[in-house]
Short mmCIF file of C-alpha atoms and ligand atoms in Angstrom, two decimals:
data_model
loop_
_atom_site.label_atom_id
_atom_site.label_comp_id
_atom_site.label_asym_id
_atom_site.label_seq_id
_atom_site.Cartn_x
_atom_site.Cartn_y
_atom_site.Cartn_z
CA MET A 1 -19.36 3.93 -3.54
CA GLN A 2 -18.75 6.92 -5.76
CA LEU A 3 -16.41 9.85 -5.19
CA THR A 4 -17.51 13.11 -6.81
CA SER A 5 -16.72 16.81 -6.54
CA HIS A 6 -18.91 19.88 -6.33
CA ILE A 7 -18.32 23.62 -6.32
CA GLY A 8 -20.70 25.52 -4.12
CA ASP A 9 -21.69 26.81 -0.70
CA LEU A 10 -21.45 24.42 2.22
CA HIS A 11 -24.78 25.28 3.79
CA GLU A 12 -26.57 24.19 0.61
CA VAL A 13 -24.99 20.73 0.45
CA GLU A 14 -27.59 18.01 0.84
CA ALA A 15 -25.99 15.12 2.66
CA ASP A 16 -26.55 12.84 5.62
CA TRP A 17 -23.28 14.13 7.02
CA LEU A 18 -21.26 17.19 6.15
CA ILE A 19 -17.66 16.79 7.29
CA LEU A 20 -16.01 20.08 8.19
CA PRO A 21 -12.23 20.09 8.77
CA ILE A 22 -10.92 22.88 11.02
CA TRP A 23 -7.46 24.12 11.99
CA GLU A 24 -6.08 24.22 15.48
CA ASP A 25 -4.47 27.62 14.90
CA GLY A 26 -5.32 30.76 12.96
CA ALA A 27 -8.67 31.94 11.65
CA PRO A 28 -11.02 29.45 9.98
CA GLY A 29 -11.26 29.43 6.18
CA LYS A 30 -13.84 31.63 4.48
CA ALA A 31 -16.27 28.83 3.55
CA ALA A 32 -16.04 27.28 7.03
CA ALA A 33 -16.70 30.66 8.66
CA GLU A 34 -19.71 31.25 6.42
CA LEU A 35 -21.11 27.84 7.29
CA ASP A 36 -20.78 28.62 10.98
CA VAL A 37 -22.73 31.84 10.51
CA LYS A 38 -25.58 29.75 9.03
CA LEU A 39 -25.25 27.40 11.99
CA GLY A 40 -25.77 30.34 14.34
CA GLY A 41 -22.12 30.44 15.42
CA VAL A 42 -22.22 27.15 17.31
CA ILE A 43 -18.72 26.09 16.22
CA ALA A 44 -17.22 29.42 17.33
CA ARG A 45 -18.97 29.06 20.70
CA LEU A 46 -17.76 25.48 21.18
CA ARG A 47 -14.25 26.67 20.35
CA GLU A 48 -14.52 29.52 22.81
CA ALA A 49 -15.68 27.13 25.52
CA GLY A 50 -12.75 24.80 24.79
CA ASP A 51 -14.94 21.91 23.58
CA ILE A 52 -13.42 22.07 20.11
CA LYS A 53 -9.67 22.57 19.79
CA GLY A 54 -9.04 21.50 16.20
CA LYS A 55 -6.33 19.04 17.18
CA ALA A 56 -5.50 16.46 14.52
CA LYS A 57 -8.25 13.81 14.20
CA GLU A 58 -10.40 15.41 16.94
CA LEU A 59 -14.03 14.61 16.12
CA THR A 60 -17.09 16.61 17.19
CA PRO A 61 -20.48 15.50 15.85
CA LEU A 62 -23.28 18.08 15.63
CA LEU A 63 -26.32 15.84 15.35
CA ASP A 64 -29.17 18.26 14.81
CA PRO A 65 -27.82 21.36 13.10
CA LYS A 66 -30.23 24.13 12.16
CA GLY A 67 -29.99 26.47 9.20
CA ILE A 68 -28.22 24.21 6.70
CA ALA A 69 -29.27 21.53 4.21
CA ALA A 70 -27.11 18.70 5.62
CA GLY A 71 -28.59 16.45 8.29
CA ARG A 72 -25.50 16.27 10.52
CA VAL A 73 -22.11 17.93 10.77
CA MET A 74 -18.88 16.20 11.77
CA VAL A 75 -16.21 18.70 12.76
CA VAL A 76 -12.75 17.16 12.38
CA GLY A 77 -9.49 18.73 13.53
CA LEU A 78 -6.49 19.06 11.20
CA GLY A 79 -3.99 20.22 13.82
CA LYS A 80 -1.62 23.13 13.25
CA ARG A 81 -1.27 24.71 9.81
CA ALA A 82 2.50 24.45 9.70
CA GLY A 83 3.76 21.04 8.60
CA ILE A 84 0.46 19.95 7.06
CA ASP A 85 0.91 17.21 4.46
CA ARG A 86 -1.08 14.65 2.49
CA ASN A 87 -0.76 12.12 5.29
CA ILE A 88 -2.35 14.40 7.91
CA LEU A 89 -5.22 15.29 5.58
CA HIS A 90 -5.70 11.63 4.66
CA ASP A 91 -5.84 10.58 8.30
CA ALA A 92 -8.25 13.34 9.35
CA ALA A 93 -10.61 12.46 6.50
CA ALA A 94 -10.31 8.74 7.27
CA ALA A 95 -11.01 9.30 10.97
CA ALA A 96 -14.20 11.22 10.16
CA ALA A 97 -15.36 8.61 7.65
CA ARG A 98 -14.64 5.78 10.11
CA ALA A 99 -16.70 7.45 12.80
CA ILE A 100 -19.62 7.98 10.42
CA THR A 101 -19.70 4.70 8.51
CA SER A 102 -20.39 2.51 11.50
CA LYS A 103 -24.01 3.32 10.57
CA ALA A 104 -25.63 3.11 7.12
CA ARG A 105 -25.91 6.53 5.44
CA ASP A 106 -26.28 7.38 1.75
CA ARG A 107 -24.36 10.59 1.13
CA LEU A 108 -21.36 12.22 2.77
CA GLY A 109 -20.15 15.71 1.97
CA PHE A 110 -16.62 16.86 2.75
CA ALA A 111 -15.61 20.51 2.85
CA LEU A 112 -12.13 20.67 1.32
CA PRO A 113 -9.97 22.84 3.59
CA GLU A 114 -8.81 26.15 2.11
CA ASP A 115 -5.37 27.79 2.11
CA VAL A 116 -3.42 24.63 2.87
CA SER A 117 0.20 25.81 2.81
CA ASN A 118 2.50 23.84 0.46
CA LEU A 119 -0.40 21.92 -1.07
CA ASN A 120 -2.51 22.93 -4.05
CA TRP A 121 -6.22 22.18 -4.36
CA GLY A 122 -5.55 19.03 -6.34
CA ASP A 123 -3.25 17.57 -3.66
CA VAL A 124 -5.82 18.41 -0.99
CA ALA A 125 -8.67 16.78 -2.92
CA LEU A 126 -6.53 13.71 -3.60
CA ALA A 127 -5.45 13.21 0.01
CA CYS A 128 -8.90 13.80 1.46
CA GLY A 129 -10.66 11.70 -1.20
CA VAL A 130 -8.43 8.69 -0.66
CA GLY A 131 -8.66 9.07 3.13
CA LEU A 132 -12.45 9.26 3.08
CA MET A 133 -12.81 6.18 0.91
CA GLN A 134 -10.30 4.24 3.02
CA GLY A 135 -12.21 5.14 6.16
CA CYS A 136 -15.31 3.47 4.69
CA ASP A 137 -13.54 0.17 4.20
CA GLY A 138 -13.11 -2.60 6.77
CA PRO A 139 -11.89 -6.20 7.07
CA GLY A 140 -15.24 -7.73 8.04
CA LEU A 141 -16.14 -9.04 4.57
CA ARG A 142 -17.18 -12.41 5.88
CA LYS A 143 -19.22 -11.32 8.90
CA SER A 144 -22.84 -12.42 8.82
CA GLU A 145 -23.77 -9.01 10.16
CA LYS A 146 -21.89 -6.14 8.59
CA ASP A 147 -20.17 -3.62 10.84
CA ARG A 148 -19.20 -1.01 8.26
CA PHE A 149 -21.43 0.72 5.74
CA PRO A 150 -19.85 2.50 2.80
CA PRO A 151 -22.17 5.32 1.63
CA LYS A 152 -23.44 5.45 -1.94
CA GLU A 153 -21.68 8.74 -2.60
CA ILE A 154 -18.99 10.93 -1.14
CA VAL A 155 -18.80 14.45 -2.50
CA LEU A 156 -15.83 16.77 -2.09
CA ILE A 157 -16.92 20.38 -1.86
CA ALA A 158 -14.87 23.45 -2.75
CA PRO A 159 -15.80 27.15 -2.90
CA ALA A 160 -16.42 29.06 -6.15
CA SER A 161 -12.92 30.58 -5.93
CA ALA A 162 -11.32 27.11 -6.29
CA PRO A 163 -10.11 25.66 -9.63
CA ALA A 164 -13.01 23.37 -10.58
CA GLU A 165 -11.18 21.42 -13.27
CA GLU A 166 -8.13 20.69 -11.10
CA ILE A 167 -10.39 19.44 -8.32
CA LYS A 168 -12.41 17.30 -10.72
CA GLN A 169 -9.28 15.61 -12.04
CA ALA A 170 -7.85 15.06 -8.56
CA THR A 171 -11.17 13.58 -7.45
CA GLU A 172 -11.05 11.12 -10.31
CA ARG A 173 -7.47 10.21 -9.41
CA ALA A 174 -8.48 9.83 -5.76
CA GLY A 175 -11.26 7.39 -6.69
CA ILE A 176 -8.84 5.28 -8.68
CA GLU A 177 -6.14 5.35 -6.01
CA ALA A 178 -8.54 4.51 -3.23
CA ALA A 179 -9.90 1.55 -5.21
CA ALA A 180 -6.32 0.35 -5.74
CA VAL A 181 -5.52 0.60 -2.02
CA SER A 182 -8.78 -1.20 -1.24
CA LEU A 183 -7.92 -3.97 -3.68
CA ALA A 184 -4.57 -4.53 -1.94
CA ARG A 185 -6.26 -4.49 1.47
CA GLU A 186 -8.93 -6.92 0.36
CA LEU A 187 -6.38 -9.37 -1.02
CA VAL A 188 -4.35 -9.26 2.20
CA ASN A 189 -7.51 -9.74 4.26
CA THR A 190 -8.77 -12.69 2.22
CA PRO A 191 -8.19 -15.91 4.19
CA PRO A 192 -5.48 -18.24 2.87
CA CYS A 193 -8.03 -21.01 2.25
CA ASP A 194 -9.47 -18.76 -0.46
CA LEU A 195 -6.38 -16.87 -1.60
CA PHE A 196 -3.53 -19.01 -2.86
CA PRO A 197 -1.29 -18.67 -5.93
CA GLU A 198 -3.89 -19.90 -8.41
CA THR A 199 -6.73 -17.71 -7.11
CA PHE A 200 -4.47 -14.67 -6.73
CA ALA A 201 -3.38 -15.13 -10.35
CA ALA A 202 -7.02 -15.44 -11.46
CA ARG A 203 -7.79 -12.17 -9.70
CA ALA A 204 -4.83 -10.49 -11.40
CA ASP A 205 -6.09 -11.78 -14.73
CA LYS A 206 -9.51 -10.29 -14.01
CA VAL A 207 -7.94 -6.92 -13.18
CA ALA A 208 -6.00 -7.12 -16.45
CA GLN A 209 -9.17 -7.88 -18.45
CA GLU A 210 -10.98 -4.95 -16.85
CA THR A 211 -8.21 -2.41 -17.31
CA GLY A 212 -6.45 -3.42 -20.51
CA LEU A 213 -3.20 -4.57 -18.90
CA GLN A 214 -1.36 -7.33 -20.72
CA CYS A 215 -1.23 -10.41 -18.48
CA THR A 216 1.01 -13.47 -18.59
CA ILE A 217 0.66 -16.20 -15.97
CA LEU A 218 3.39 -18.81 -15.64
CA ASP A 219 2.31 -22.12 -14.13
CA LEU A 220 4.47 -24.87 -12.60
CA ARG A 221 5.61 -26.29 -15.94
CA GLN A 222 6.46 -22.91 -17.37
CA LEU A 223 8.34 -21.94 -14.21
CA GLU A 224 10.43 -25.07 -14.68
CA THR A 225 11.10 -24.15 -18.30
CA GLU A 226 12.06 -20.66 -17.12
CA ARG A 227 14.60 -22.16 -14.66
CA MET A 228 13.10 -20.58 -11.56
CA GLY A 229 14.82 -22.99 -9.21
CA ALA A 230 14.66 -20.84 -6.09
CA LEU A 231 10.96 -20.01 -6.39
CA LEU A 232 10.10 -23.63 -7.21
CA ALA A 233 11.99 -24.91 -4.18
CA VAL A 234 9.86 -22.78 -1.86
CA ALA A 235 6.67 -23.94 -3.57
CA ARG A 236 7.55 -27.63 -3.31
CA GLY A 237 6.27 -28.20 0.24
CA SER A 238 2.77 -27.04 -0.62
CA ALA A 239 -0.19 -28.80 -2.21
CA ARG A 240 -0.88 -25.49 -4.00
CA ALA A 241 1.13 -24.94 -7.17
CA PRO A 242 3.01 -21.63 -7.59
CA ARG A 243 2.36 -18.94 -10.17
CA LEU A 244 4.31 -16.01 -11.55
CA VAL A 245 2.05 -13.21 -12.74
CA VAL A 246 3.44 -10.65 -15.16
CA LEU A 247 1.39 -7.55 -15.94
CA ARG A 248 2.45 -5.03 -18.55
CA HIS A 249 1.35 -1.47 -19.11
CA SER A 250 3.08 -0.19 -22.25
CA LYS A 251 2.07 3.39 -22.89
CA GLY A 252 5.45 5.11 -22.69
CA THR A 253 8.25 5.89 -25.08
CA GLY A 254 11.21 5.67 -22.70
CA LYS A 255 12.48 3.30 -20.06
CA THR A 256 10.59 0.58 -18.21
CA LEU A 257 9.74 0.63 -14.53
CA GLY A 258 9.76 -2.84 -12.93
CA LEU A 259 7.60 -3.49 -9.85
CA VAL A 260 8.21 -6.82 -8.15
CA GLY A 261 6.10 -8.16 -5.27
CA LYS A 262 6.53 -10.94 -2.73
CA GLY A 263 3.38 -13.04 -2.82
CA VAL A 264 3.65 -15.74 -0.18
CA THR A 265 -0.06 -16.44 0.25
CA PHE A 266 0.69 -18.17 3.53
CA ASP A 267 4.05 -18.38 5.33
CA SER A 268 4.13 -21.28 7.79
CA GLY A 269 7.94 -21.09 7.77
CA GLY A 270 8.20 -24.44 5.98
CA LEU A 271 10.29 -27.06 7.80
CA SER A 272 11.76 -24.18 9.86
CA LEU A 273 8.21 -23.98 11.17
CA LYS A 274 6.99 -20.82 12.84
CA THR A 275 5.31 -20.89 16.26
CA ASN A 276 1.58 -20.26 16.45
CA ASP A 277 2.18 -16.66 17.52
CA GLN A 278 4.55 -16.02 14.65
CA MET A 279 2.26 -17.71 12.11
CA VAL A 280 -1.09 -16.29 13.12
CA ASP A 281 -1.06 -13.29 10.74
CA MET A 282 0.96 -14.86 7.94
CA LYS A 283 -1.80 -14.55 5.38
CA CYS A 284 -0.37 -11.02 5.12
CA ASP A 285 2.82 -12.31 3.49
CA MET A 286 1.55 -11.53 0.00
CA ALA A 287 1.13 -7.82 0.72
CA GLY A 288 4.00 -6.88 -1.61
CA ALA A 289 2.36 -8.64 -4.54
CA ALA A 290 -1.00 -7.13 -3.58
CA ALA A 291 0.54 -3.63 -3.61
CA VAL A 292 1.97 -4.29 -7.08
CA LEU A 293 -1.41 -5.49 -8.37
CA GLY A 294 -3.21 -2.50 -6.86
CA ALA A 295 -0.68 -0.08 -8.33
CA MET A 296 -0.84 -1.71 -11.78
CA GLN A 297 -4.63 -1.43 -11.73
CA ALA A 298 -4.39 2.28 -10.92
CA ILE A 299 -1.64 2.94 -13.48
CA ALA A 300 -3.76 1.32 -16.19
CA ARG A 301 -6.97 3.10 -15.19
CA MET A 302 -5.11 6.44 -15.21
CA ALA A 303 -3.66 5.57 -18.61
CA LEU A 304 -0.29 6.96 -17.49
CA PRO A 305 2.15 7.52 -20.38
CA VAL A 306 4.74 5.07 -19.00
CA ASN A 307 6.06 1.55 -19.46
CA VAL A 308 5.62 -0.56 -16.36
CA ILE A 309 6.08 -4.28 -15.82
CA GLY A 310 4.63 -5.76 -12.64
CA VAL A 311 5.90 -9.15 -11.52
CA MET A 312 4.19 -11.06 -8.71
CA ALA A 313 5.84 -14.18 -7.30
CA LEU A 314 3.11 -16.34 -5.79
CA VAL A 315 3.77 -19.36 -3.57
CA GLU A 316 2.61 -20.96 -0.36
CA ASN A 317 5.44 -21.78 2.10
CA MET A 318 4.55 -25.10 3.76
CA PRO A 319 6.27 -28.11 5.30
CA GLY A 320 5.59 -31.40 3.55
CA GLY A 321 7.16 -34.56 2.18
CA LYS A 322 8.61 -32.72 -0.79
CA ALA A 323 9.48 -29.51 1.05
CA MET A 324 12.90 -27.95 0.57
CA LYS A 325 15.30 -28.94 3.32
CA LEU A 326 18.03 -27.23 5.30
CA GLY A 327 21.27 -27.77 3.47
CA ASP A 328 19.63 -27.92 0.05
CA VAL A 329 21.44 -25.99 -2.65
CA LEU A 330 19.17 -24.25 -5.15
CA HIS A 331 19.91 -23.04 -8.67
CA ALA A 332 18.38 -19.63 -9.22
CA ARG A 333 17.30 -18.31 -12.62
CA ASN A 334 20.36 -16.09 -12.97
CA GLY A 335 22.71 -19.05 -12.47
CA LYS A 336 23.69 -18.36 -8.86
CA THR A 337 23.60 -21.18 -6.30
CA ILE A 338 21.94 -20.71 -2.92
CA GLU A 339 22.45 -22.74 0.24
CA VAL A 340 19.23 -22.97 2.28
CA LEU A 341 19.87 -22.65 6.01
CA ASN A 342 16.38 -21.60 7.05
CA THR A 343 13.25 -22.38 5.05
CA ASP A 344 11.51 -19.44 6.73
CA ALA A 345 13.75 -17.06 4.77
CA GLU A 346 11.63 -17.89 1.72
CA GLY A 347 10.72 -14.41 0.51
CA ARG A 348 14.22 -13.63 -0.76
CA LEU A 349 14.26 -16.94 -2.65
CA ILE A 350 11.13 -16.24 -4.65
CA LEU A 351 12.12 -12.60 -5.18
CA ALA A 352 15.53 -13.69 -6.47
CA ASP A 353 13.92 -15.36 -9.47
CA ALA A 354 11.23 -12.71 -9.90
CA LEU A 355 13.80 -9.89 -9.96
CA ALA A 356 15.91 -11.80 -12.48
CA TYR A 357 12.81 -12.34 -14.60
CA ALA A 358 11.93 -8.63 -14.53
CA ILE A 359 15.46 -7.77 -15.65
CA ASP A 360 15.37 -10.36 -18.43
CA HIS A 361 12.14 -8.69 -19.55
CA LYS A 362 13.74 -5.27 -19.89
CA ALA A 363 12.98 -3.52 -16.61
CA ASP A 364 15.39 -0.57 -16.38
CA HIS A 365 14.58 0.58 -12.84
CA LEU A 366 13.33 -1.79 -10.15
CA VAL A 367 11.34 -1.55 -6.96
CA ASP A 368 10.52 -4.67 -4.99
CA LEU A 369 8.05 -4.74 -2.13
CA ALA A 370 8.09 -7.51 0.43
CA THR A 371 6.99 -8.38 3.93
CA LEU A 372 10.50 -9.70 4.17
CA THR A 373 11.88 -9.62 7.71
CA GLY A 374 10.81 -9.35 11.33
CA ALA A 375 14.17 -7.62 11.77
CA CYS A 376 12.89 -4.62 9.82
CA ILE A 377 10.05 -4.29 12.33
CA VAL A 378 12.61 -4.44 15.16
CA ALA A 379 14.58 -1.66 13.47
CA LEU A 380 11.79 0.71 12.40
CA GLY A 381 8.55 -0.39 14.08
CA MET A 382 5.17 -1.25 12.63
CA GLU A 383 4.49 1.99 10.75
CA VAL A 384 7.66 2.60 8.75
CA ALA A 385 9.06 0.64 5.81
CA GLY A 386 12.78 -0.01 5.37
CA LEU A 387 14.34 1.21 2.15
CA MET A 388 17.50 -0.40 0.81
CA SER A 389 19.09 0.33 -2.54
CA ASN A 390 22.14 -0.05 -4.76
CA ASN A 391 21.69 3.35 -6.40
CA ASP A 392 21.46 6.75 -4.67
CA GLU A 393 19.75 8.53 -7.55
CA TRP A 394 16.97 5.95 -7.88
CA LYS A 395 16.65 5.74 -4.11
CA GLY A 396 16.09 9.51 -4.01
CA ARG A 397 13.32 9.27 -6.58
CA VAL A 398 11.51 6.59 -4.59
CA GLU A 399 11.92 8.63 -1.39
CA THR A 400 10.40 11.65 -3.13
CA ALA A 401 7.45 9.58 -4.32
CA ALA A 402 6.82 8.26 -0.80
CA ARG A 403 7.07 11.72 0.74
CA THR A 404 4.69 13.15 -1.85
CA ALA A 405 2.24 10.30 -1.30
CA GLY A 406 2.44 10.74 2.47
CA GLU A 407 3.84 7.28 3.24
CA ARG A 408 6.72 6.63 5.61
CA LEU A 409 9.94 4.83 4.79
CA TRP A 410 13.49 5.14 6.05
CA PRO A 411 16.83 4.10 4.54
CA LEU A 412 19.02 1.36 5.96
CA PRO A 413 22.70 1.17 4.91
CA MET A 414 24.02 -1.27 2.34
CA PHE A 415 27.77 -1.23 3.13
CA PRO A 416 29.71 -4.00 1.36
CA LEU A 417 30.60 -5.49 4.75
CA TYR A 418 27.01 -6.69 5.14
CA GLY A 419 27.55 -8.80 2.03
CA GLU A 420 30.01 -10.93 4.03
CA MET A 421 27.07 -12.18 6.11
CA ILE A 422 25.56 -14.19 3.26
CA LYS A 423 28.71 -15.87 1.93
CA SER A 424 28.35 -19.65 1.90
CA ASP A 425 30.98 -22.38 2.20
CA VAL A 426 29.22 -24.64 -0.28
CA ALA A 427 27.34 -22.33 -2.66
CA ASP A 428 27.57 -18.76 -3.99
CA ILE A 429 25.42 -17.40 -1.18
CA LYS A 430 23.25 -18.62 1.69
CA ASN A 431 19.71 -17.54 2.46
CA THR A 432 20.27 -16.20 6.00
CA GLY A 433 22.86 -13.97 7.57
CA GLY A 434 23.44 -16.63 10.20
CA SER A 435 22.80 -14.28 13.13
CA ARG A 436 19.98 -12.03 14.27
CA TRP A 437 21.95 -8.86 13.63
CA ALA A 438 21.09 -6.61 10.68
CA GLY A 439 18.55 -9.13 9.44
CA ALA A 440 16.73 -6.67 7.18
CA ILE A 441 19.99 -5.64 5.53
CA SER A 442 21.42 -9.11 4.99
CA ALA A 443 18.14 -9.97 3.26
CA ALA A 444 18.53 -6.93 0.99
CA LYS A 445 22.16 -7.87 0.30
CA PHE A 446 20.86 -11.25 -0.83
CA LEU A 447 18.37 -9.62 -3.24
CA GLU A 448 21.08 -7.34 -4.61
CA GLU A 449 22.74 -10.46 -6.08
CA PHE A 450 19.80 -10.79 -8.49
CA VAL A 451 19.38 -7.30 -9.92
CA ALA A 452 22.37 -7.36 -12.28
CA GLY A 453 23.54 -3.95 -11.12
CA LYS A 454 20.37 -2.21 -12.35
CA PRO A 455 19.04 0.70 -10.25
CA TRP A 456 16.97 -1.05 -7.62
CA VAL A 457 15.11 -0.23 -4.43
CA HIS A 458 13.93 -2.82 -1.94
CA LEU A 459 11.06 -1.85 0.37
CA ASP A 460 10.68 -4.09 3.41
CA ILE A 461 7.02 -3.51 4.31
CA ALA A 462 6.74 -6.21 7.01
CA GLY A 463 5.60 -3.54 9.51
CA PRO A 464 3.31 -1.15 7.64
CA ALA A 465 1.55 -3.75 5.44
CA TRP A 466 -0.42 -5.10 8.37
CA ALA A 467 -2.25 -3.47 11.29
CA GLU A 468 -2.62 -5.70 14.32
CA LYS A 469 -5.20 -3.44 15.91
CA GLU A 470 -7.60 -0.87 14.54
CA ASN A 471 -7.25 2.78 15.53
CA ALA A 472 -9.06 6.05 14.83
CA VAL A 473 -7.85 6.32 11.25
CA ARG A 474 -7.70 2.76 10.02
CA ALA A 475 -9.16 -0.71 10.39
CA SER A 476 -7.12 -3.70 11.52
CA GLY A 477 -5.68 -6.09 8.92
CA GLY A 478 -4.23 -5.25 5.52
CA THR A 479 -3.39 -1.58 5.04
CA GLY A 480 -2.64 -1.31 1.32
CA ALA A 481 0.68 0.28 2.24
CA PHE A 482 2.78 1.71 -0.60
CA VAL A 483 0.18 1.45 -3.34
CA ARG A 484 -0.02 5.26 -3.29
CA THR A 485 3.76 5.57 -3.38
CA LEU A 486 3.98 3.26 -6.40
CA VAL A 487 1.30 5.22 -8.25
CA GLN A 488 3.13 8.46 -7.47
CA LEU A 489 6.40 6.91 -8.63
CA ALA A 490 4.84 5.83 -11.92
CA ARG A 491 3.50 9.34 -12.46
CA GLN A 492 6.95 10.81 -11.79
CA TYR A 493 8.51 8.20 -14.07
CA ALA A 494 6.47 9.44 -17.02
N1 BES B 1 7.26 -13.27 6.25
C1 BES B 1 8.32 -13.27 7.18
C2 BES B 1 8.65 -11.87 7.73
C3 BES B 1 7.60 -11.22 8.57
C4 BES B 1 7.66 -11.30 9.96
C5 BES B 1 6.61 -10.48 7.99
C6 BES B 1 6.70 -10.67 10.72
C7 BES B 1 5.64 -9.84 8.76
C8 BES B 1 5.69 -9.93 10.13
C9 BES B 1 9.58 -13.82 6.51
O1 BES B 1 9.37 -14.77 5.52
C10 BES B 1 10.40 -14.48 7.57
O2 BES B 1 9.96 -15.45 8.10
N2 BES B 1 11.57 -13.92 7.85
C11 BES B 1 12.45 -14.45 8.83
C12 BES B 1 13.84 -14.44 8.25
C13 BES B 1 14.83 -15.21 9.07
C14 BES B 1 14.48 -16.67 9.07
C15 BES B 1 16.21 -15.00 8.48
C16 BES B 1 12.36 -13.56 10.07
O3 BES B 1 12.19 -12.35 9.92
O4 BES B 1 12.41 -14.08 11.16
MN1 MN B 2 9.22 -16.74 6.27
ZN1 ZN B 3 7.60 -14.71 4.52
#
């Protein structure tokens, strides 16, 4: 699948489908109005009759249009002009692509909407390009009969008045970002019999070879040498050995951005075993690491002038004869001791050592991403990530990146009083807050012990990383959440 751009008139675009976004309010854009004239005014008539309203994600297929080069037209609503953002454009484009790609077609055209307040042409092309490509992607990789058919080419079309070079560059960026989101989704969707620490690391190595990232993979022995006692304890119950993957992109002159991902390739809970219902989707527990890998791939392919280190902590959390036990006291890399009171609070244990490793390897600003707590889903729901930080300035920069990228997160407080929850009688800290209250925050307070006071943001993506059911704009399964935010953050960091 290729994403390209083209400057020209809509009625001349040769495509199996021409996607035409329309507004709910105000007059249509010039190019859209001209296309409708060629179509004999059918869109205006359907509007008049109330069949087309232009509400966000509203889809109206015109299957046998006359007077234009394209074989079919899909009219998609954008909603009201005020408040339009990258997310709304992304979702409208994705909804149209999802509706179309249930059948095999070669070429899709997309008419970039004009006069989008607050957004320049580049932003519009980026949002729509990524949305279109995401809408072509589904979780059914292993079905004997495919149910989704990515086209050979998607072309973004803008009128002659638009800045061709800006659109071309944004289209290129969109292709790279969409591929990065798809990589994260694919990794999350891969069954845990195929994706475990060793195979995840091999995939990361392949990405590094293809993009020129520097890749270091620590195996069991090296993790022991590196004193990663907390990560190793989690890994001990599994027949699959752990890995720590470190990717480096060194093209900057200033500080280093550290991205750290939770990569539990399957979370059974360990001896604190989950129920079937709780365990059923736990192949998703490596979504943080997948987001880091996707983002690193994009950062390298864009050749951004920044220094970034990506650290992925990869383990399988299983019960077994050697599994860590309740009451065990672990020695983390940074010297702190941890009392284990619940083996299902494993994510913070592996992140503890991964964060310390990133700091030892000169990360100046940190972001970790983790499907860390069910409590975060209770607090914010399935679609919004929790943001916790030790530094208001850095937190603001991550919030800006997320807003620009069109992804949703919301801050949770980090008052010192929450730190009381993880004090242990026998060790420096314990790995659960001991009650159900403020579970997302007590987990973040735990992580804070391992960042050595460096500016750090923790994103709990337990909700948005995984979609239980499909809807109009996205497939079920892995979502690739926060890849776009990380790419945006790296661009801002430059
Ligand atoms: N991976 C889970 C969190 C999770 C839950 C992710 C639901 C996605 C959907 C994590 O390792 C976990 O089990 N957390 C426990 C922590 C508790 C034992 C303190 C939880 O949230 O119940
Ligand atoms: Mn767990
Ligand atoms: Zn987990």
